[in-house]
mmCIF file of C-alpha atoms and ligand atoms in Angstrom:
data_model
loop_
_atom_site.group_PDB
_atom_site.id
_atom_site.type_symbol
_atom_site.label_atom_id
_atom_site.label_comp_id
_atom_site.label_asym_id
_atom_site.label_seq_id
_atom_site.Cartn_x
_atom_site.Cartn_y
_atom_site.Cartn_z
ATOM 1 C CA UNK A 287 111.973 86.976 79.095
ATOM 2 C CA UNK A 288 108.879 85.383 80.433
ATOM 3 C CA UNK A 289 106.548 86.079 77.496
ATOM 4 C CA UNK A 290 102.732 86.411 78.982
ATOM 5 C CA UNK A 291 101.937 88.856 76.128
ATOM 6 C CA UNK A 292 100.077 86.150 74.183
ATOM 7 C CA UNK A 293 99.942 82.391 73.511
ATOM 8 C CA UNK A 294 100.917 83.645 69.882
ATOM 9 C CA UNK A 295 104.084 83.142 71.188
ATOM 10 C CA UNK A 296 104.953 79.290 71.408
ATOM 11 C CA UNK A 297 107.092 78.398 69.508
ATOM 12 C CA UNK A 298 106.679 74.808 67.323
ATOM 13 C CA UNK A 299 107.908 71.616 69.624
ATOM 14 C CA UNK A 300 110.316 69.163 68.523
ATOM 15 C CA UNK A 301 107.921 66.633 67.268
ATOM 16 C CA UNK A 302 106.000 69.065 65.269
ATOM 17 C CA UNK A 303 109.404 70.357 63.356
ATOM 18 C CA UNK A 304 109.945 67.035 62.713
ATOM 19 C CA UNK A 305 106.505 66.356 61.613
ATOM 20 C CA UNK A 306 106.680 69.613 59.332
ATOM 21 C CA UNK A 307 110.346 68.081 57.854
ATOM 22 C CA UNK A 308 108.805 64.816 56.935
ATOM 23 C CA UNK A 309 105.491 65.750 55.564
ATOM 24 C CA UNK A 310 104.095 64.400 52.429
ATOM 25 C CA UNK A 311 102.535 67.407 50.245
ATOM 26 C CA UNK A 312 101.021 68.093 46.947
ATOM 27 C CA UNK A 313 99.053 71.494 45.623
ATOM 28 C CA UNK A 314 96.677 72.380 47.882
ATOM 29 C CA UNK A 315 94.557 74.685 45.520
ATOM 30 C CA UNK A 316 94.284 71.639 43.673
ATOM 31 C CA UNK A 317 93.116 69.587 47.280
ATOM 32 C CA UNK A 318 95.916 67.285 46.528
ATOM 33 C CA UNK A 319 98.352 67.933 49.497
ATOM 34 C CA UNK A 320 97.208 64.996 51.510
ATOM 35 C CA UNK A 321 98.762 66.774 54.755
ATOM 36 C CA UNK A 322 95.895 69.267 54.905
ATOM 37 C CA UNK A 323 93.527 66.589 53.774
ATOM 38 C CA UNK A 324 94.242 65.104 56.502
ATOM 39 C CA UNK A 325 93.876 68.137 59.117
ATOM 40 C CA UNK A 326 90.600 68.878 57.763
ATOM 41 C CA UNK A 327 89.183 65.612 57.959
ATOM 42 C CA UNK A 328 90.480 65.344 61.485
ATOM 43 C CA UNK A 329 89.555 69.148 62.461
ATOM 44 C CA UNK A 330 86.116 68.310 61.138
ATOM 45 C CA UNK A 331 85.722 65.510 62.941
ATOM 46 C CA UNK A 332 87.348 66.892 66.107
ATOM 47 C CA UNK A 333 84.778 69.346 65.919
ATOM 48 C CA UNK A 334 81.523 67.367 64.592
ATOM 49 C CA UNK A 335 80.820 68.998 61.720
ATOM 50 C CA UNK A 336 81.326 67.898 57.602
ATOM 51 C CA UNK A 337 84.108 69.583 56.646
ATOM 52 C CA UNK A 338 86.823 71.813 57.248
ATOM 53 C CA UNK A 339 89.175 74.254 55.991
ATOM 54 C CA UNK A 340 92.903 75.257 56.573
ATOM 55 C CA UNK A 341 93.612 78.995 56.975
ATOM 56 C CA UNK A 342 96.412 81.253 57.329
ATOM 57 C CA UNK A 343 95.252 82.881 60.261
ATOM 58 C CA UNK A 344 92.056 83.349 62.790
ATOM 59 C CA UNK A 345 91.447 86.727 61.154
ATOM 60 C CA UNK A 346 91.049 84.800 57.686
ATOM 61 C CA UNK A 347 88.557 82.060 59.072
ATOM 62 C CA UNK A 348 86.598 84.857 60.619
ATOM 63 C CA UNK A 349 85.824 86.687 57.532
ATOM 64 C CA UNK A 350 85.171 83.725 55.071
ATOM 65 C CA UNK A 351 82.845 83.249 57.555
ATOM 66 C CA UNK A 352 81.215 86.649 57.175
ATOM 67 C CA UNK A 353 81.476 86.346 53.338
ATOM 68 C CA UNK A 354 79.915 83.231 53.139
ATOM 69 C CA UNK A 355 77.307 83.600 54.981
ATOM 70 C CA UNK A 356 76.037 87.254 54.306
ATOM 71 C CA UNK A 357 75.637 89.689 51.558
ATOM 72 C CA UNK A 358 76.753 93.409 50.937
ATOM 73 C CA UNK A 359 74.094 95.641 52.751
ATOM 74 C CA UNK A 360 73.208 93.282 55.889
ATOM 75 C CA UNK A 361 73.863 93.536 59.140
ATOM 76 C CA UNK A 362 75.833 91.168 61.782
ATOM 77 C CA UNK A 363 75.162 90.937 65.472
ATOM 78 C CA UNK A 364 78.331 91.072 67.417
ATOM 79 C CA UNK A 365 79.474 91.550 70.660
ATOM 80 C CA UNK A 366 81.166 94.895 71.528
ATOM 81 C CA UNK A 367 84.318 93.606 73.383
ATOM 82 C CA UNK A 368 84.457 90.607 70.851
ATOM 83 C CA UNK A 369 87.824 90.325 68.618
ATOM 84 C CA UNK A 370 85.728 90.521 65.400
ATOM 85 C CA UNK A 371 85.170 94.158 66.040
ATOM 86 C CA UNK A 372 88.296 95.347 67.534
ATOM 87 C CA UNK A 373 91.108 93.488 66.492
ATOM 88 C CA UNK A 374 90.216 92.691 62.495
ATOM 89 C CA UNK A 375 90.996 95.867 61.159
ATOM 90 C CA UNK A 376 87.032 96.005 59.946
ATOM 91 C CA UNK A 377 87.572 93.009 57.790
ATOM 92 C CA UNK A 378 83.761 92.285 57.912
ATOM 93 C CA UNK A 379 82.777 95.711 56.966
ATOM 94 C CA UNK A 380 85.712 96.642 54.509
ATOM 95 C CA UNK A 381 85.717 93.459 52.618
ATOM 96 C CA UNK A 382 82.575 91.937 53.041
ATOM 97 C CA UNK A 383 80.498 95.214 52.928
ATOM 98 C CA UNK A 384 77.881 94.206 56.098
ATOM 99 C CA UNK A 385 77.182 96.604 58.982
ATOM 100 C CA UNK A 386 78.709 95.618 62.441
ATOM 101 C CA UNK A 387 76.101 96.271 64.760
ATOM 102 C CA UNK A 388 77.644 95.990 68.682
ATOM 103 C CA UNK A 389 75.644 94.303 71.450
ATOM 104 C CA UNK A 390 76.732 94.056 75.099
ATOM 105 C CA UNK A 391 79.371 91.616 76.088
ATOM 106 C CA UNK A 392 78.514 90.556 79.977
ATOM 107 C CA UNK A 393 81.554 90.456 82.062
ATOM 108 C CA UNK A 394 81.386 86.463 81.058
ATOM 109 C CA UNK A 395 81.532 86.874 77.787
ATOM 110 C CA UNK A 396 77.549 85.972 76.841
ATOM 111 C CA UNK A 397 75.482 88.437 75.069
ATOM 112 C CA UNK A 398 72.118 88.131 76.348
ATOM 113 C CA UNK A 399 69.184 86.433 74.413
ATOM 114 C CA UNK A 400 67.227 89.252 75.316
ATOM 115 C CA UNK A 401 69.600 91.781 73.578
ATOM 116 C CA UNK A 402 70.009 89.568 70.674
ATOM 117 C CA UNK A 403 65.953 89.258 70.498
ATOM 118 C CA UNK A 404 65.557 92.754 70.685
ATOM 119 C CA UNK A 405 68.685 93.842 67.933
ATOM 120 C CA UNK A 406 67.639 91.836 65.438
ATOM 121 C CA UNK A 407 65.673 94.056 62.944
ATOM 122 C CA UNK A 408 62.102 93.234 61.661
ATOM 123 C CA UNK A 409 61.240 93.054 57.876
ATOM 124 C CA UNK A 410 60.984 96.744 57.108
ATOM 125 C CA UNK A 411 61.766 98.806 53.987
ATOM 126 C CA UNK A 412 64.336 101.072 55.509
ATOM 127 C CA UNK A 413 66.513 98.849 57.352
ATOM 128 C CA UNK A 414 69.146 96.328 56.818
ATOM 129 C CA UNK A 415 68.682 92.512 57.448
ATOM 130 C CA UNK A 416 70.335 90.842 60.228
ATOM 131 C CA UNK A 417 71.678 87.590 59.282
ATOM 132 C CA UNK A 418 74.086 86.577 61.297
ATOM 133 C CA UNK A 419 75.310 86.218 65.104
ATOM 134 C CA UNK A 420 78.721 85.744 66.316
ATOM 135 C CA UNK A 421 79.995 84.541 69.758
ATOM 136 C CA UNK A 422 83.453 84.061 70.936
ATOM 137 C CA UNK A 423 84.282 81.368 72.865
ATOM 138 C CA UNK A 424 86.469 81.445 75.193
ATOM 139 C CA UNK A 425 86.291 85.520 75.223
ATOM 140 C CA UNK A 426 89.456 87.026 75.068
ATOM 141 C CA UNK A 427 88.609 90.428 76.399
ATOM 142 C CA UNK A 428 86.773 89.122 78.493
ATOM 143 C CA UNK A 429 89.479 86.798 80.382
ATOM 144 C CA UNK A 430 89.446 83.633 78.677
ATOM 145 C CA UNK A 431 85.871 83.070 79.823
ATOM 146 C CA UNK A 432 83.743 80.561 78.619
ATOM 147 C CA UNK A 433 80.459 79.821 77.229
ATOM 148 C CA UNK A 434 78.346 77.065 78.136
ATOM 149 C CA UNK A 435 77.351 74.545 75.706
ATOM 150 C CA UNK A 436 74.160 75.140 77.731
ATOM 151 C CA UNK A 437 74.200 78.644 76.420
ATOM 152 C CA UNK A 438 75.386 78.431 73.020
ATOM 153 C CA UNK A 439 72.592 76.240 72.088
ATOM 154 C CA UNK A 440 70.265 78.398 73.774
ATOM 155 C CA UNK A 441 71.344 81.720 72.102
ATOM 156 C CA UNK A 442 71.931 79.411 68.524
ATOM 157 C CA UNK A 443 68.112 78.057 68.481
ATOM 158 C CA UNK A 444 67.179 81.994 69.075
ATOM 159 C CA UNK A 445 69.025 82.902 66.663
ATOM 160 C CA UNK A 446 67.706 79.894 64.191
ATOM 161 C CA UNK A 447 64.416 80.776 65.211
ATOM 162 C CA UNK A 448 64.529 84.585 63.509
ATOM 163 C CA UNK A 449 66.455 83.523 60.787
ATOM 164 C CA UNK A 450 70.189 84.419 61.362
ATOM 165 C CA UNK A 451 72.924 82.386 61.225
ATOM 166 C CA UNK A 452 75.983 81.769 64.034
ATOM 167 C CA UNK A 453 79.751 81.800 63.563
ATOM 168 C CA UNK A 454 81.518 81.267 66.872
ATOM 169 C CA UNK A 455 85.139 82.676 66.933
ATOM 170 C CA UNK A 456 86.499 79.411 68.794
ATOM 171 C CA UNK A 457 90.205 80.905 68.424
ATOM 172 C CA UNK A 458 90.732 78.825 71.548
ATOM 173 C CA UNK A 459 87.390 76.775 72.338
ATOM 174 C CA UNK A 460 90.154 73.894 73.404
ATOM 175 C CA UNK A 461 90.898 75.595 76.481
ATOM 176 C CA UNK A 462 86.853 75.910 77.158
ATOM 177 C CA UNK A 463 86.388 71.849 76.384
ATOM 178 C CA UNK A 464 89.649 71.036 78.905
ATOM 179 C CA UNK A 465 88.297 73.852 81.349
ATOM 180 C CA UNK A 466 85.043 71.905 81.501
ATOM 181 C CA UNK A 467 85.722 68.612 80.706
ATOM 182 C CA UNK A 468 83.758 68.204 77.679
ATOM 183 C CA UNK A 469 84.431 67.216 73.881
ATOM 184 C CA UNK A 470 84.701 70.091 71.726
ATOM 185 C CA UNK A 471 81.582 69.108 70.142
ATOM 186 C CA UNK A 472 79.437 69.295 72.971
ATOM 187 C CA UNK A 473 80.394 73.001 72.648
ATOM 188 C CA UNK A 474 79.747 73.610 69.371
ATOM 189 C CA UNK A 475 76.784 71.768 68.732
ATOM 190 C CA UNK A 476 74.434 74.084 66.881
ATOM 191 C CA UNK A 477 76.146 76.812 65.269
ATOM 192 C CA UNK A 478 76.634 76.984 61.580
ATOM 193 C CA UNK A 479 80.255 77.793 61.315
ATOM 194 C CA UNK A 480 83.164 77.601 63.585
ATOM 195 C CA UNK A 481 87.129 78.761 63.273
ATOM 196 C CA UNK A 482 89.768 77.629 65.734
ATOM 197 C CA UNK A 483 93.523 78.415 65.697
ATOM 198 C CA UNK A 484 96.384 76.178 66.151
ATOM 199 C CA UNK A 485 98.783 79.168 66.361
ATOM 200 C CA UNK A 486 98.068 79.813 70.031
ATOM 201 C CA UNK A 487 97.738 77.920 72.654
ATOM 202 C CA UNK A 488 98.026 74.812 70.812
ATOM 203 C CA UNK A 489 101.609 75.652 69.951
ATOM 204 C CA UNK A 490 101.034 75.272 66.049
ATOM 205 C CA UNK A 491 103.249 77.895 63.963
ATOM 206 C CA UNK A 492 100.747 79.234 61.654
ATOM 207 C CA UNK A 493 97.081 78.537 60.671
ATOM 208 C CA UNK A 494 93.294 77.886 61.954
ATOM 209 C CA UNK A 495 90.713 75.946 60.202
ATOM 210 C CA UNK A 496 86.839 76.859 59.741
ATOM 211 C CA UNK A 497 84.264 73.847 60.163
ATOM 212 C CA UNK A 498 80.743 73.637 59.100
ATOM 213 C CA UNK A 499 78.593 71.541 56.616
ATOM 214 C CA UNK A 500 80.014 70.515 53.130
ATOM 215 C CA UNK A 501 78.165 73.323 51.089
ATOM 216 C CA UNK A 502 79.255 75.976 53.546
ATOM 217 C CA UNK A 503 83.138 75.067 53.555
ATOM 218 C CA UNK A 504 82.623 74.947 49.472
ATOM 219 C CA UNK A 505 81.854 78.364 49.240
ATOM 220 C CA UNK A 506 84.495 79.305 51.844
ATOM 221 C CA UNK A 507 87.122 77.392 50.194
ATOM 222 C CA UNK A 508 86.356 79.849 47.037
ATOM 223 C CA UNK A 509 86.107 83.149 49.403
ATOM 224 C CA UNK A 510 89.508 82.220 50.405
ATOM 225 C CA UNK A 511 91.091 82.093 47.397
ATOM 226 C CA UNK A 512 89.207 85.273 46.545
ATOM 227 C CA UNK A 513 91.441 86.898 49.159
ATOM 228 C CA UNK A 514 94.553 85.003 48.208
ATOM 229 C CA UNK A 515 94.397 82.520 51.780
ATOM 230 C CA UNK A 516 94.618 79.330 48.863
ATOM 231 C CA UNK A 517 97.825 78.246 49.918
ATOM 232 C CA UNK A 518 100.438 75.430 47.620
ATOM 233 C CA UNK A 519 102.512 73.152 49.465
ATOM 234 C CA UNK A 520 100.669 73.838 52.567
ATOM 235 C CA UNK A 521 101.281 70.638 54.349
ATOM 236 C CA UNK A 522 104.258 72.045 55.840
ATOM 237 C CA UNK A 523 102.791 73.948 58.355
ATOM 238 C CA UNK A 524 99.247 71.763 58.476
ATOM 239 C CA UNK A 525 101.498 68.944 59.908
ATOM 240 C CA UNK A 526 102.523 71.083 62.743
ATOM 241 C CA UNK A 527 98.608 71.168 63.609
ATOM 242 C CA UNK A 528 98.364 67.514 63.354
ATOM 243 C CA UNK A 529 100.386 67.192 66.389
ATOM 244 C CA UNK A 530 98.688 70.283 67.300
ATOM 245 C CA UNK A 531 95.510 68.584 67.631
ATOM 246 C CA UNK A 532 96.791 65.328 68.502
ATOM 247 C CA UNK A 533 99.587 66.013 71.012
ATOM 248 C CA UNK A 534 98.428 69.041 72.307
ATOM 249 C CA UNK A 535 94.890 69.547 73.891
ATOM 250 C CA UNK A 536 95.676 67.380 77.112
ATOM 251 C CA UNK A 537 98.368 69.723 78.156
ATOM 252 C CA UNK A 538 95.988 73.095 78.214
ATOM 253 C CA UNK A 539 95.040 72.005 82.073
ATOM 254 C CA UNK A 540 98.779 73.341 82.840
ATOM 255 C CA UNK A 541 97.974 76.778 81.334
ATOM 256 C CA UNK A 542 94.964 77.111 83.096
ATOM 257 C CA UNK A 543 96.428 76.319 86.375
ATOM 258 C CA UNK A 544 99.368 78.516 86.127
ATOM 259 C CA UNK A 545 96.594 81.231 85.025
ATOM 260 C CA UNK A 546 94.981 80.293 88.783
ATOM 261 C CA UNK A 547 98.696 81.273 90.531
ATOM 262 C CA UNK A 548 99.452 84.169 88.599
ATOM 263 C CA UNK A 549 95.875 85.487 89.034
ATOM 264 C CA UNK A 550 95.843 84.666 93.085
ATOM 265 C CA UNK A 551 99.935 85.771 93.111
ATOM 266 C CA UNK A 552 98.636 88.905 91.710
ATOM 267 C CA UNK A 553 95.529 89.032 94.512
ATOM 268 C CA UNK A 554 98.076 88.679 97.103
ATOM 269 C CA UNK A 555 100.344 92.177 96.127
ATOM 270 C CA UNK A 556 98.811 95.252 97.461
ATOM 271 C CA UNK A 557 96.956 97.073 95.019
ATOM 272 C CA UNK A 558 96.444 95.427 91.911
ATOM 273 C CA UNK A 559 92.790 95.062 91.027
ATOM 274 C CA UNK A 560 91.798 91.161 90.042
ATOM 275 C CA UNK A 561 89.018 88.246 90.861
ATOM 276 C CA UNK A 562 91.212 85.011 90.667
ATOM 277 C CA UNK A 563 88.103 83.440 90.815
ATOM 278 C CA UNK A 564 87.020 84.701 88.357
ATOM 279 C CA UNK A 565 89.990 83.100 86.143
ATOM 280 C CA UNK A 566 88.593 80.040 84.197
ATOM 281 C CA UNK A 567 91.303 79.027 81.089
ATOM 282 C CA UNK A 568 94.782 81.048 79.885
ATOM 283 C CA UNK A 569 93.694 84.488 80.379
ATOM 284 C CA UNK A 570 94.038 87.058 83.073
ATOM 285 C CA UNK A 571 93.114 90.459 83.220
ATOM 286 C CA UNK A 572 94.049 93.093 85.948
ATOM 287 C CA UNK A 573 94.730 96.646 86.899
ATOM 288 C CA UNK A 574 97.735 97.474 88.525
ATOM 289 C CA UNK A 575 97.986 99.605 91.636
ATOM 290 C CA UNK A 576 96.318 103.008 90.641
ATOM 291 C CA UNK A 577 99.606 104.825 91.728
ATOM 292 C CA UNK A 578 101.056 103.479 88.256
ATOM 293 C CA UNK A 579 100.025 103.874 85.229
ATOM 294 C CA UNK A 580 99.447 100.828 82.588
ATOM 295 C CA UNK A 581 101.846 101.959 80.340
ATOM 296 C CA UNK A 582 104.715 102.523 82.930
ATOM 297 C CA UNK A 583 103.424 99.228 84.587
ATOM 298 C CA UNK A 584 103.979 97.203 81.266
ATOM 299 C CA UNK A 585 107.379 98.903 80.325
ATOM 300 C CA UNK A 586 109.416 99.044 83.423
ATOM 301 C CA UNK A 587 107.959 95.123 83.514
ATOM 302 C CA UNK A 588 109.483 94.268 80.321
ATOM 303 C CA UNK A 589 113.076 95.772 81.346
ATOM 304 C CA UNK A 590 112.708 93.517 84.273
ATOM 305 C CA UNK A 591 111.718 90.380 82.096
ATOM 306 C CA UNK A 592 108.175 89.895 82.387
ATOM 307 C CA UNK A 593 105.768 91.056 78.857
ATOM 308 C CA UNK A 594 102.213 91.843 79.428
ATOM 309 C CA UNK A 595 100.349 92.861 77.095
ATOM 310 C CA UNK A 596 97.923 96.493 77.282
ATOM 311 C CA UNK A 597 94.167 95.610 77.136
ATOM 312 C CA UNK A 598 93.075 99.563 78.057
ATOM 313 C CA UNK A 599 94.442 102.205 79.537
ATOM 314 C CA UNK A 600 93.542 100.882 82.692
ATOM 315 C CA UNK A 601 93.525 97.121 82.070
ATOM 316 C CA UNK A 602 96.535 94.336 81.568
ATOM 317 C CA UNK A 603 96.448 91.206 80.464
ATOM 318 C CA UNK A 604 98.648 88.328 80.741
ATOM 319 C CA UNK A 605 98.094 84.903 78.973
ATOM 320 C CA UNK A 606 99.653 81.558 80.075
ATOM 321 C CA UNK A 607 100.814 78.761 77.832
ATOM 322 C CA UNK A 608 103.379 76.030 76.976
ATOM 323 C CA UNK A 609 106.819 78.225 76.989
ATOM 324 C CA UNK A 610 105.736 79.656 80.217
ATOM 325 C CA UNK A 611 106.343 77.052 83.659
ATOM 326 C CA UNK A 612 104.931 77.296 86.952
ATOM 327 C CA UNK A 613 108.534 78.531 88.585
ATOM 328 C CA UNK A 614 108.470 80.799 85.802
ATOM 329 C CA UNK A 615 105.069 82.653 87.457
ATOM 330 C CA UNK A 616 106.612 82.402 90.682
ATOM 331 C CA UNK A 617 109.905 84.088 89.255
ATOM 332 C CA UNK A 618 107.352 86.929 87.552
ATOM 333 C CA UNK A 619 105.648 87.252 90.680
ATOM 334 C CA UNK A 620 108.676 87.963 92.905
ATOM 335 C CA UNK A 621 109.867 90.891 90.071
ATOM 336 C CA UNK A 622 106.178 92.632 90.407
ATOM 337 C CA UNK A 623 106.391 92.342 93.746
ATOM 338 C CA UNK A 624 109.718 94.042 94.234
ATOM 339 C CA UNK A 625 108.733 96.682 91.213
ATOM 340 C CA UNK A 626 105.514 97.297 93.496
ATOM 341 C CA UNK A 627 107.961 97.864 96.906
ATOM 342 C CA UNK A 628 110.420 99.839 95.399
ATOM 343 C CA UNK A 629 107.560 102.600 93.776
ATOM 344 C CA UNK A 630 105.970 103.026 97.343
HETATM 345 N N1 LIG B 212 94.244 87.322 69.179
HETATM 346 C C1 LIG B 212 95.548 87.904 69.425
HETATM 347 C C2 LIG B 212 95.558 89.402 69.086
HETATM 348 O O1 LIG B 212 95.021 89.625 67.845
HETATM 349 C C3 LIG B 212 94.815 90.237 70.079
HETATM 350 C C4 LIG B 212 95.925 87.676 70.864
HETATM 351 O O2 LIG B 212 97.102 87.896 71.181
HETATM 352 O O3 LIG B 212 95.074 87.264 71.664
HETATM 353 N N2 LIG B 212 89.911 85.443 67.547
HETATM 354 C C5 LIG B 212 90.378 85.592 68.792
HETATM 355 C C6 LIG B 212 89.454 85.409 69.952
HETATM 356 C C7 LIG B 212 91.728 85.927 68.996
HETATM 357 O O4 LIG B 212 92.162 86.082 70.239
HETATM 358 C C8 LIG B 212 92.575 86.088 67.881
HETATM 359 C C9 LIG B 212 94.016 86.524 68.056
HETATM 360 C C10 LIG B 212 92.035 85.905 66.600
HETATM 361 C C11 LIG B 212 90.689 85.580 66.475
HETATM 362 C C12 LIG B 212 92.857 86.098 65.340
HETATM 363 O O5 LIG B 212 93.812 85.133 65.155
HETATM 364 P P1 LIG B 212 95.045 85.396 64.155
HETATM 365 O O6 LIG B 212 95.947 86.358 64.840
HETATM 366 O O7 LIG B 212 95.613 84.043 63.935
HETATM 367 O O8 LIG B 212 94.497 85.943 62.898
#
């Protein structure tokens, strides 16, 4: 099977099982598993802020970062293709009891200052307060695309400015510093909180970390053992995202380009619906030919080897990453291709 459904899939490398076999541990409820120690202090400096914390999943980080930073009864800013709202099961709402108030996603992933200036509610007795922003970076339904640091710090010190706070969803903000050749810092530099995950295309098996200053990861570390994310011996998988973090990052230029050839591979079969150009890290969104339908597009793909994964009823994405080669697109390629023939 060549697995483009997500970079969920990779599986841990050789060096991180062995990493995960050898690793020292201790309770980390307690803070004494000097594995995760470790990961934090290296996430947190990674990412230039004071402190970090190790969580089971994206999902998690994402809503300690809604509970810290909000109250019951306010309202977040959010964009309306951003994972927060449609893949978290309403974790933000549900659990943390704050309205999710949708603002338009450009194709490219930005919201626009203007939209944010103009959603964010003044003093008044009958609404809510806005308190908080969140961006994604790179945007998943978007297609992997990226924000500037350019941008981020524009849309942060607007944010700043009426009071609210920003939490970027940086589930794979590596791909955005490779894509552009920048530290990860440079992309992060003003918001308040930020999660990444070492579970996707970093290869990691399980877990993400949110960064921000000392007092916020504090309160966070509490929030997450609120909702049962404090985990023991939890070393064993935070060594895996040592190498992760260490071994990984350099790589991500290979996704990206095999991204480019699927995306102009794609261009080149009649019908299908997709701006190669338009590709700039792991993702890559298209429509297949309008004669077939997603669903049947995705199925009768998988029986032939290739997973996709279904974005909308009219959309498909595919995401590169380590378990998937070069020859392996070209292989993919050749099955859509003769799928495509054989249904006109
Ligand atoms: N995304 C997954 C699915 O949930 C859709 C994927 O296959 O892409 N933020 C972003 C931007 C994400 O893409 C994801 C996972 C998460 C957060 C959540 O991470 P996990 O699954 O570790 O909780």
């Amino acid at each position: 099977m060549i697995d483009l459904y997500s970079d969920t899939k990779t599986l841990p490398t050789e060096e991180m099982r062995q990493a995960m076999y050898e690793a020292e541990l201790g309770d980390d409820v307690a803070g004494e598993d000097p594995t995760v120690n470790r990961l934090e202090e290296l996430a947190a400096k990674m990412l230039g802020k004071d402190s970090a914390l190790f969580t089971p999943s994206g999902i998690m980080s994402n809503l300690l970062a809604v509970l810290t930073q909000t109250r019951p009864g306010q309202e977040i800013l959010l964009g309306n293709e951003s994972h927060m709202f449609w893949y978290e099961v309403g974790g933000a709402s549900t659990l943390g009891g704050v309205i999710m108030r949708t603002v338009r996603n450009e194709p490219d992933g930005r919201i626009e200052p203007h939209i944010v200036a103009e959603s964010i509610r003044p003093e008044n007795i009958h609404f809510p307060s806005t308190t908080l922003l969140c961006l994604e970076n790179t945007h998943n339904r978007c297609g992997g695309t990226i924000l500037t640091p350019e941008y981020t710090t524009t849309i942060s010190e607007l944010a700043h400015k009426n009071g609210l706070l920003v939490h970027l969803d940086g589930a794979r903000i590596f791909s955005a510093a490779v894509a552009l050749n920048i530290s990860v810092k440079e992309l992060v530099g003003n918001v308040d909180s930020i999660c990444f995950c070492l579970s996707k295309n970093l290869s990691a098996p399980v877990g993400s970390l949110l960064c921000g200053s000392r007092e916020f990861v504090e309160k966070a570390r509490k929030w997450r053992r609120m909702v049962g994310g404090g985990m023991r011996q939890a070393g064993v998988i935070a060594a895996a995202g040592i190498v992760a973090l260490e071994k990984m990052i350099d790589r991500l230029e290979e996704d990206h380009a095999n991204a480019k050839h699927l995306a102009y591979g794609l261009a080149n079969i009649p019908g299908f619906i997709i701006h190669p150009e338009k590709v700039q890290t792991n993702i890559v969104i298209f429509k297949p030919p309008r004669n077939i339908p997603v669903l049947q597009f995705v199925e009768q793909m998988t029986e032939r080897g290739v997973r996709f994964s279904i974005l909308d009823e009219d959309k498909v994405r595919a995401i590169t990453h380590r378990m998937v080669s070069t020859a392996d697109i070209d292989d993919a390629l050749g099955y859509i291709s003769t799928f495509i023939k054989s249904n006109n």
